[in-house]
Short mmCIF file of C-alpha atoms in Angstrom, two decimals:
data_model
loop_
_atom_site.label_atom_id
_atom_site.label_comp_id
_atom_site.label_asym_id
_atom_site.label_seq_id
_atom_site.Cartn_x
_atom_site.Cartn_y
_atom_site.Cartn_z
CA MET A 1 102.55 195.17 104.77
CA MET A 2 105.10 192.75 106.19
CA MET A 3 102.38 190.11 106.57
CA LYS A 4 101.36 190.55 102.95
CA LYS A 5 104.95 190.11 101.79
CA LEU A 6 105.27 187.00 103.96
CA VAL A 7 102.16 185.48 102.38
CA VAL A 8 103.47 186.19 98.88
CA PHE A 9 106.86 184.68 99.78
CA LEU A 10 105.27 181.52 101.19
CA LEU A 11 103.07 181.21 98.10
CA LEU A 12 106.07 181.45 95.80
CA LEU A 13 107.93 178.93 97.94
CA VAL A 14 105.07 176.44 97.68
CA LEU A 15 104.91 176.88 93.91
CA GLN A 16 108.60 175.98 93.70
CA VAL A 17 108.38 172.86 95.84
CA PRO A 18 109.07 169.97 93.42
CA GLY A 19 106.69 167.56 95.10
CA VAL A 20 103.87 170.05 94.72
CA ALA A 21 104.73 170.58 91.06
CA HIS A 22 104.67 166.82 90.55
CA GLY A 23 101.17 166.69 91.95
CA ARG A 24 99.97 169.61 89.86
CA CYS A 25 101.29 168.19 86.58
CA PHE A 26 99.57 164.87 87.04
CA CYS A 27 96.58 165.82 89.16
CA GLN A 28 93.43 164.30 87.62
CA VAL A 29 95.59 162.25 85.23
CA THR A 30 94.37 159.03 86.78
CA GLY A 31 91.35 156.76 86.78
CA GLU A 32 88.69 156.50 84.07
CA LEU A 33 88.72 158.70 80.98
CA ASP A 34 85.70 160.68 79.83
CA ASP A 35 83.59 158.99 77.12
CA CYS A 36 85.54 155.74 77.72
CA ALA A 37 85.39 152.67 79.93
CA CYS A 38 89.18 152.58 80.17
CA ASP A 39 91.48 154.01 82.82
CA VAL A 40 94.89 155.65 82.70
CA GLU A 41 96.66 152.98 84.77
CA THR A 42 95.59 150.16 82.43
CA ILE A 43 96.93 152.07 79.42
CA ASP A 44 100.24 152.79 81.17
CA GLY A 45 100.86 149.15 82.03
CA PHE A 46 99.82 147.83 78.62
CA ASN A 47 101.80 150.36 76.61
CA ASN A 48 104.98 150.60 78.65
CA GLU A 49 105.42 146.93 79.46
CA GLN A 50 103.99 145.12 76.43
CA LEU A 51 103.47 147.19 73.31
CA PHE A 52 106.11 149.93 73.29
CA PRO A 53 109.24 147.71 72.99
CA LYS A 54 107.87 145.70 70.05
CA LEU A 55 106.58 148.79 68.28
CA GLN A 56 109.95 150.56 68.50
CA THR A 57 111.67 147.54 66.94
CA LEU A 58 109.21 147.56 64.04
CA LEU A 59 109.59 151.29 63.41
CA GLU A 60 113.35 150.90 63.11
CA SER A 61 112.89 148.57 60.13
CA ASP A 62 113.49 149.86 56.60
CA TYR A 63 109.84 149.69 55.57
CA PHE A 64 108.73 152.07 58.31
CA ARG A 65 111.71 154.39 58.65
CA PHE A 66 111.48 155.88 55.15
CA TYR A 67 108.62 158.34 54.66
CA LYS A 68 107.92 160.23 51.44
CA VAL A 69 106.98 163.87 51.92
CA ASN A 70 106.82 167.17 50.07
CA LEU A 71 108.15 169.88 52.37
CA ASN A 72 108.06 172.62 49.74
CA LYS A 73 104.31 173.01 49.25
CA PRO A 74 103.14 176.59 49.80
CA CYS A 75 100.67 177.36 52.56
CA PRO A 76 97.19 177.41 50.96
CA PHE A 77 95.66 179.78 53.52
CA TRP A 78 98.09 182.64 54.15
CA THR A 79 101.57 183.84 53.28
CA ALA A 80 103.75 181.89 55.66
CA GLY A 81 107.22 182.85 56.79
CA SER A 82 109.99 180.28 57.02
CA HIS A 83 112.22 179.36 59.94
CA CYS A 84 114.31 177.05 57.79
CA GLY A 85 117.34 179.13 58.80
CA LEU A 86 117.17 177.61 62.28
CA ARG A 87 119.72 174.83 62.41
CA ASP A 88 117.45 172.34 64.16
CA CYS A 89 114.55 172.96 61.76
CA ALA A 90 116.46 171.48 58.83
CA VAL A 91 115.48 168.11 57.36
CA LYS A 92 118.00 165.99 55.50
CA PRO A 93 116.33 164.01 52.68
CA CYS A 94 117.66 160.67 51.50
CA SER A 95 119.75 160.20 48.41
CA PRO A 96 118.24 157.65 45.98
CA ASN A 97 120.69 154.87 46.87
CA GLU A 98 119.83 155.15 50.59
CA VAL A 99 116.23 154.02 50.02
CA PRO A 100 115.69 150.26 49.55
CA GLU A 101 115.05 149.32 45.94
CA GLY A 102 111.72 147.69 46.75
CA ILE A 103 110.38 150.94 48.20
CA ARG A 104 111.97 153.23 45.62
CA SER A 105 110.86 151.30 42.55
CA SER A 106 107.19 150.95 43.55
CA PRO A 107 106.12 154.31 44.94
CA HIS A 108 102.44 153.91 44.11
CA HIS A 109 101.82 150.29 45.03
CA LYS A 110 99.03 149.45 47.44
CA TYR A 111 100.54 146.23 48.75
CA SER A 112 103.67 144.89 47.08
CA ALA A 113 105.18 143.97 43.75
CA ALA A 114 103.68 140.48 44.02
CA ALA A 115 100.33 141.93 44.94
CA ASN A 116 100.39 144.17 41.89
CA GLU A 117 100.76 141.13 39.69
CA GLU A 118 97.81 139.48 41.44
CA GLN A 119 95.80 142.65 41.00
CA LEU A 120 96.56 142.74 37.26
CA VAL A 121 95.35 139.15 36.93
CA ALA A 122 92.19 140.04 38.81
CA CYS A 123 91.64 143.07 36.59
CA GLU A 124 92.06 140.97 33.47
CA LYS A 125 89.42 138.54 34.76
CA GLU A 126 87.09 141.42 35.54
CA LYS A 127 87.64 142.76 32.02
CA HIS A 128 86.59 139.46 30.48
CA LEU A 129 83.60 139.09 32.77
CA GLY A 130 82.52 142.65 32.02
CA ALA A 131 83.25 142.65 28.30
CA VAL A 132 80.19 144.81 27.72
CA ASP A 133 82.37 147.73 28.84
CA VAL A 134 83.94 147.87 25.38
CA SER A 135 80.64 149.19 24.06
CA LEU A 136 80.67 152.21 26.38
CA SER A 137 81.32 155.60 24.89
CA GLN A 138 84.52 157.45 25.69
CA GLU A 139 82.49 160.03 27.61
CA THR A 140 80.91 157.33 29.79
CA ARG A 141 84.26 155.69 30.44
CA GLU A 142 85.72 158.99 31.62
CA ALA A 143 82.72 159.50 33.87
CA LEU A 144 83.24 156.07 35.41
CA LEU A 145 86.89 156.89 36.08
CA ASP A 146 85.85 160.14 37.74
CA TRP A 147 83.34 158.29 39.91
CA SER A 148 86.00 155.76 40.95
CA LYS A 149 88.40 158.59 41.81
CA HIS A 150 85.67 160.33 43.80
CA ASP A 151 84.91 157.14 45.72
CA ASP A 152 88.58 156.85 46.67
CA GLU A 153 88.83 160.51 47.69
CA ALA A 154 85.64 160.22 49.76
CA GLU A 155 87.51 157.88 52.12
CA ARG A 156 90.45 160.22 52.63
CA PHE A 157 90.97 162.34 55.70
CA CYS A 158 94.25 163.84 54.52
CA VAL A 159 95.79 165.31 51.41
CA VAL A 160 97.86 162.55 49.82
CA ASP A 161 99.44 164.30 46.86
CA ASP A 162 102.85 163.93 48.51
CA GLU A 163 102.95 160.38 47.15
CA GLU A 164 102.89 161.48 43.51
CA SER A 165 104.41 164.96 43.63
CA PRO A 166 107.73 165.34 41.77
CA ASP A 167 108.85 167.59 44.65
CA SER A 168 108.47 164.81 47.20
CA GLN A 169 111.52 163.14 48.71
CA TYR A 170 112.13 160.22 51.01
CA VAL A 171 113.19 161.10 54.54
CA ASP A 172 114.81 158.74 57.03
CA LEU A 173 112.75 159.32 60.17
CA LEU A 174 115.45 157.85 62.41
CA LEU A 175 117.95 160.46 61.20
CA ASN A 176 115.45 163.32 61.54
CA PRO A 177 113.93 162.74 64.99
CA GLU A 178 111.12 164.86 66.39
CA ARG A 179 112.49 167.18 69.05
CA TYR A 180 112.62 170.79 70.19
CA THR A 181 113.80 173.07 67.36
CA GLY A 182 113.25 176.59 68.70
CA TYR A 183 110.22 177.11 66.44
CA LYS A 184 107.77 179.08 68.59
CA GLY A 185 106.07 182.42 68.99
CA PRO A 186 103.18 184.02 67.05
CA GLU A 187 103.76 182.07 63.84
CA ALA A 188 103.69 178.68 65.58
CA TRP A 189 100.71 179.70 67.67
CA ARG A 190 98.88 180.78 64.50
CA ILE A 191 98.94 177.17 63.31
CA TRP A 192 97.18 175.89 66.43
CA THR A 193 94.81 178.88 66.52
CA SER A 194 93.68 178.10 62.97
CA ILE A 195 93.22 174.43 63.84
CA TYR A 196 91.19 175.01 66.99
CA GLU A 197 89.23 178.09 65.95
CA GLU A 198 88.30 177.11 62.40
CA ASN A 199 88.19 173.30 62.36
CA CYS A 200 86.97 172.06 65.74
CA PHE A 201 83.32 173.12 65.37
CA LYS A 202 83.78 175.82 68.00
CA LEU A 203 81.75 179.02 68.06
CA PHE A 204 83.89 182.14 67.73
CA THR A 205 82.06 183.61 70.72
CA ILE A 206 83.43 180.84 72.96
CA GLU A 207 86.95 181.55 74.21
CA ARG A 208 89.17 178.49 74.40
CA PRO A 209 91.37 178.10 77.48
CA LEU A 210 94.63 177.55 75.61
CA ILE A 211 97.12 180.23 76.56
CA PRO A 212 100.16 180.83 74.32
CA ASP A 213 103.62 180.71 75.92
CA SER A 214 102.59 181.08 79.57
CA TYR A 215 99.55 181.63 81.73
CA GLN A 216 99.14 185.31 82.58
CA GLY A 217 96.28 185.01 85.05
CA GLY A 218 92.53 185.35 84.66
CA SER A 219 89.32 184.54 86.42
CA GLY A 220 88.84 181.13 84.84
CA SER A 221 85.39 182.11 83.60
CA GLU A 222 86.49 181.51 79.98
CA ALA A 223 87.46 177.94 80.82
CA ARG A 224 84.17 177.28 82.59
CA LEU A 225 82.21 178.65 79.63
CA PHE A 226 84.29 176.65 77.16
CA TYR A 227 83.84 173.31 78.94
CA SER A 228 80.17 174.00 79.48
CA TRP A 229 79.88 174.46 75.71
CA LEU A 230 82.02 171.38 74.99
CA GLU A 231 79.94 169.11 77.23
CA GLY A 232 76.87 170.29 75.39
CA GLN A 233 78.20 169.03 72.06
CA CYS A 234 77.43 165.63 70.59
CA VAL A 235 79.89 162.91 71.52
CA GLU A 236 81.38 162.91 68.00
CA LYS A 237 82.33 166.61 68.01
CA ARG A 238 83.53 166.34 71.59
CA ALA A 239 85.72 163.40 70.62
CA PHE A 240 87.10 165.30 67.62
CA TYR A 241 88.21 168.20 69.82
CA ARG A 242 89.81 165.79 72.30
CA LEU A 243 91.75 164.08 69.50
CA ILE A 244 93.22 167.38 68.32
CA SER A 245 94.01 168.40 71.89
CA GLY A 246 95.60 164.99 72.51
CA LEU A 247 97.76 165.34 69.39
CA HIS A 248 98.84 168.80 70.55
CA ALA A 249 99.69 167.42 73.99
CA SER A 250 101.66 164.53 72.52
CA ILE A 251 103.79 166.88 70.43
CA ASN A 252 104.47 169.01 73.50
CA VAL A 253 105.55 165.93 75.46
CA HIS A 254 108.02 165.05 72.68
CA LEU A 255 109.47 168.57 72.65
CA SER A 256 109.87 168.53 76.44
CA ALA A 257 111.49 165.07 76.40
CA GLN A 258 113.88 165.88 73.54
CA TYR A 259 114.98 169.38 74.53
CA LEU A 260 118.32 170.96 73.71
CA LEU A 261 119.90 171.07 77.17
CA ASP A 262 123.47 171.91 76.18
CA ASP A 263 124.61 173.68 73.00
CA SER A 264 128.32 174.25 73.41
CA TRP A 265 131.20 174.08 70.96
CA TYR A 266 132.10 170.54 72.01
CA GLN A 267 128.68 168.92 72.42
CA ARG A 268 124.96 169.18 71.82
CA LYS A 269 122.98 167.35 74.47
CA TRP A 270 119.27 166.53 74.18
CA GLY A 271 117.13 165.31 77.05
CA HIS A 272 114.24 165.86 79.45
CA ASN A 273 113.50 169.45 80.37
CA ILE A 274 111.38 169.34 83.52
CA SER A 275 110.76 173.10 83.54
CA GLU A 276 109.46 172.98 79.98
CA PHE A 277 107.19 170.08 80.86
CA ARG A 278 105.81 172.01 83.82
CA ARG A 279 105.25 175.10 81.68
CA ARG A 280 103.09 173.10 79.32
CA PHE A 281 101.28 170.82 81.78
CA ASP A 282 101.43 172.18 85.33
CA SER A 283 97.86 172.86 86.45
CA ASP A 284 98.65 176.25 87.99
CA LEU A 285 100.81 177.43 85.10
CA THR A 286 98.16 176.52 82.51
CA ALA A 287 94.99 177.65 84.31
CA GLY A 288 94.07 174.03 84.98
CA GLU A 289 94.51 172.97 81.36
CA GLY A 290 97.64 170.81 81.70
CA PRO A 291 96.06 167.69 83.24
CA LYS A 292 93.13 167.93 80.79
CA ARG A 293 95.55 167.95 77.88
CA LEU A 294 97.28 164.84 79.20
CA ARG A 295 93.95 163.04 79.61
CA ASN A 296 93.17 163.90 75.99
CA LEU A 297 96.50 162.32 75.05
CA TYR A 298 95.31 159.06 76.61
CA PHE A 299 92.03 159.40 74.71
CA LEU A 300 93.96 159.75 71.46
CA TYR A 301 95.96 156.64 72.35
CA LEU A 302 92.75 154.64 72.74
CA ILE A 303 91.38 155.80 69.38
CA GLU A 304 94.54 154.92 67.45
CA LEU A 305 94.92 151.63 69.34
CA ARG A 306 91.35 150.72 68.38
CA ALA A 307 92.11 151.46 64.73
CA LEU A 308 95.10 149.10 64.84
CA ALA A 309 92.90 146.37 66.29
CA LYS A 310 90.19 146.90 63.65
CA VAL A 311 92.55 146.89 60.66
CA LEU A 312 94.15 143.51 61.45
CA PRO A 313 92.19 141.63 58.71
CA PHE A 314 93.65 143.94 56.08
CA PHE A 315 97.23 143.22 57.09
CA LYS A 316 96.58 139.49 57.43
CA GLN A 317 95.87 139.22 53.71
CA SER A 318 98.52 137.19 51.92
CA SER A 319 98.66 139.90 49.25
CA PHE A 320 99.94 142.46 51.73
CA GLN A 321 103.69 142.48 52.19
CA LEU A 322 106.11 144.93 53.77
CA TYR A 323 107.95 144.99 50.48
CA THR A 324 111.51 146.37 50.52
CA GLY A 325 113.11 143.81 48.20
CA ARG A 326 114.64 141.78 51.06
CA PRO A 327 112.32 138.79 51.38
CA GLU A 328 113.60 137.36 54.67
CA GLU A 329 113.51 140.70 56.48
CA ASP A 330 110.14 141.57 54.94
CA HIS A 331 108.62 138.31 56.16
CA LYS A 332 110.08 138.75 59.66
CA HIS A 333 108.78 142.29 59.96
CA LYS A 334 105.31 141.37 58.71
CA GLU A 335 105.17 138.71 61.43
CA LEU A 336 106.18 141.34 63.98
CA LEU A 337 103.53 143.72 62.63
CA LEU A 338 100.83 141.05 62.96
CA ASP A 339 102.05 140.26 66.47
CA ILE A 340 101.67 143.94 67.42
CA LEU A 341 98.19 144.14 65.89
CA GLN A 342 97.13 140.96 67.69
CA LEU A 343 98.44 142.49 70.90
CA ALA A 344 96.44 145.65 70.18
CA ARG A 345 93.33 143.54 69.66
CA SER A 346 93.89 141.80 73.01
CA PHE A 347 93.68 145.10 74.93
CA PRO A 348 90.88 144.58 77.48
CA LEU A 349 89.26 148.03 77.54
CA HIS A 350 88.98 149.25 73.96
CA PHE A 351 87.17 152.44 73.00
CA ASP A 352 83.63 151.57 71.87
CA GLU A 353 83.24 153.24 68.51
CA THR A 354 79.62 152.05 68.26
CA SER A 355 78.79 155.01 70.50
CA LEU A 356 79.64 157.25 67.56
CA PHE A 357 77.21 158.04 64.75
CA ALA A 358 74.51 155.93 66.32
CA GLY A 359 71.59 158.23 65.48
CA ASP A 360 69.65 158.92 62.30
CA ASP A 361 71.51 157.52 59.27
CA LYS A 362 71.21 160.73 57.25
CA GLU A 363 72.39 162.94 60.10
CA ALA A 364 75.18 160.49 60.94
CA ALA A 365 76.40 160.51 57.34
CA LYS A 366 76.47 164.31 57.29
CA LEU A 367 78.34 164.43 60.61
CA LYS A 368 80.92 161.94 59.33
CA GLU A 369 81.47 164.06 56.23
CA ASP A 370 81.77 167.25 58.31
CA ILE A 371 84.44 165.61 60.47
CA ARG A 372 86.26 164.22 57.44
CA LEU A 373 86.39 167.63 55.78
CA ALA A 374 87.49 169.33 59.01
CA PHE A 375 90.37 166.90 59.39
CA LEU A 376 91.23 167.21 55.70
CA ASN A 377 91.55 170.95 56.25
CA ILE A 378 93.81 170.40 59.27
CA SER A 379 96.11 168.25 57.13
CA LYS A 380 96.41 171.19 54.69
CA ILE A 381 97.34 173.56 57.52
CA MET A 382 100.45 171.46 58.11
CA ASP A 383 101.88 173.00 54.94
CA CYS A 384 101.82 176.36 56.72
CA VAL A 385 104.29 175.24 59.42
CA GLY A 386 107.47 177.29 58.96
CA CYS A 387 109.90 174.83 60.52
CA PHE A 388 110.65 171.97 58.12
CA LYS A 389 111.23 169.36 60.81
CA CYS A 390 108.03 170.38 62.59
CA ARG A 391 106.23 170.26 59.24
CA LEU A 392 107.57 166.76 58.56
CA TRP A 393 106.34 165.35 61.86
CA GLY A 394 103.14 167.38 61.77
CA LYS A 395 102.24 166.00 58.34
CA LEU A 396 103.13 162.45 59.36
CA GLN A 397 101.12 162.52 62.60
CA THR A 398 98.05 164.14 61.06
CA GLN A 399 98.13 161.63 58.22
CA GLY A 400 98.49 158.80 60.72
CA LEU A 401 95.51 160.00 62.74
CA GLY A 402 93.56 160.57 59.53
CA THR A 403 94.31 156.98 58.50
CA ALA A 404 93.12 155.76 61.91
CA LEU A 405 89.84 157.64 61.44
CA LYS A 406 89.51 156.22 57.94
CA ILE A 407 89.86 152.72 59.42
CA LEU A 408 87.27 153.31 62.14
CA PHE A 409 84.83 154.71 59.57
CA SER A 410 85.41 151.74 57.22
CA GLU A 411 84.49 148.81 59.45
CA ARG A 412 82.04 147.29 56.96
CA GLN A 413 84.53 147.54 54.09
CA ILE A 414 87.24 145.88 56.17
CA GLU A 415 84.88 143.08 57.18
CA ALA A 416 84.01 142.61 53.50
CA LEU A 417 87.62 142.22 52.39
CA PRO A 418 87.69 139.50 49.74
CA GLN A 419 88.86 136.07 50.68
CA SER A 420 89.45 135.42 47.01
CA ARG A 421 92.12 137.21 45.00
CA GLU A 422 89.70 137.53 42.10
CA ARG A 423 87.69 140.28 43.77
CA ARG A 424 88.68 143.92 43.99
CA PRO A 425 89.46 144.89 47.60
CA SER A 426 86.73 146.97 49.24
CA PHE A 427 89.29 148.67 51.50
CA GLN A 428 92.81 149.76 50.65
CA LEU A 429 95.74 151.53 52.27
CA SER A 430 98.70 152.98 50.42
CA ARG A 431 102.22 152.48 51.73
CA GLN A 432 102.17 156.13 52.76
CA GLU A 433 99.12 155.52 54.94
CA VAL A 434 100.58 152.35 56.45
CA VAL A 435 103.86 154.05 57.36
CA SER A 436 102.15 157.13 58.82
CA LEU A 437 99.61 155.02 60.77
CA LEU A 438 102.27 153.02 62.62
CA ASN A 439 104.69 155.90 63.09
CA ALA A 440 101.97 158.22 64.37
CA PHE A 441 100.90 155.62 66.90
CA GLY A 442 104.57 155.15 67.73
CA ARG A 443 104.72 158.84 68.66
CA ILE A 444 101.67 158.51 70.92
CA SER A 445 103.08 155.36 72.49
CA THR A 446 106.37 157.18 73.11
CA SER A 447 104.48 160.06 74.77
CA ILE A 448 102.81 157.67 77.21
CA LYS A 449 106.22 156.15 77.99
CA GLU A 450 107.75 159.60 78.49
CA LEU A 451 105.04 160.52 80.99
CA LYS A 452 106.32 157.72 83.21
CA THR A 453 109.81 159.22 82.98
CA PHE A 454 108.56 162.71 83.84
CA ARG A 455 106.63 161.35 86.81
CA SER A 456 109.84 159.79 88.11
CA LEU A 457 111.94 162.90 87.49
CA LEU A 458 109.46 165.15 89.26
CA ALA A 459 109.16 162.73 92.16
CA GLU A 460 112.96 162.61 92.58
CA GLU A 461 113.01 166.36 93.17
CA ARG A 462 110.84 166.10 96.29
#
């Protein structure tokens, strides 16, 4: 009996040794990533030393800090409760005079005020060239408009009605940072359960190894069965699951890095909570899932980085401007944006998207549509998040990832972008998509940077 107690004591002691915890959190988070030619160390060096500082400067600019969002949409899938009573769940919208005039006055523009004028000229030329259109019946004209709308919607991976909704408001992202709010428990877990169980192509008979709150033990057979099933999926569906898992991991890194450490009458202090990080990523405390989640975060980084590299021709167009109404600042920030995109393109070990949808054209088209609709559904689930601040950042990050997928699936359209202003662009992004794309990648980039901090903090406790 005494021997048994001694063994248990020694086991508990080992589990509390900081150096061991450090190893468990980051075990297997090294070397090459699955389905990629890249490695973790290359990403760390590139992001932390080169890209992260420039990206943070850009995201502090007026064009990227103001995001338009409707936080009052009802959940379309179930009756959702609200945690808006929690102090840290609140979101403070901007008053009209806080938003730059250039952004506020042109909520629906694709590029800028100047670009709109160019587009009107182009449309007038098209009207003259296609004068036969005046002979079309009203019914045919309406049908053509419907087809055009359908073509635009067919490219979308997210619901974008926030841009036009009268209930939408601008939010200053710098004044409403993503951090731990206290939103947790069954309601929060229901969001992720719906995402994983209903939208990641998983069979209901396959148990996923994602344990809410804390790991309570188990044989590990569920995890083995799950990963056996996952490895048997096509690379596209496997990648889709890893993107969602990576997004989940990134959000958890943010919450652990911006945790409410002190809530007293004289101060509120936010910072790194090492225990919370361990709870979410320690191998032993998550049945081996923690390191896998972090590797999926790196996979997500590669996908969004590749999208930034691929979309460079769109942003290089003279018609695209970061229009806020302050010409000198707008020009400076566009130059910084192009510098960041050029840097993204220079990354030596990009994800090879040609490995996706490389089979039969008909089957590939169906698979693309299945993935688009699955992600579209995930973007709708964000309106079921009870905490307003969590909903804000959830909507932004899903829209950013959806925009990245739209870019990767639109390579031919981007390559065919008109060199002449007289042609209608074959690929477009709204301001909402541009802002969410860069801010979502900014969140992923921040997560990678925070992992370096957590490594150091855990190592110091040895």
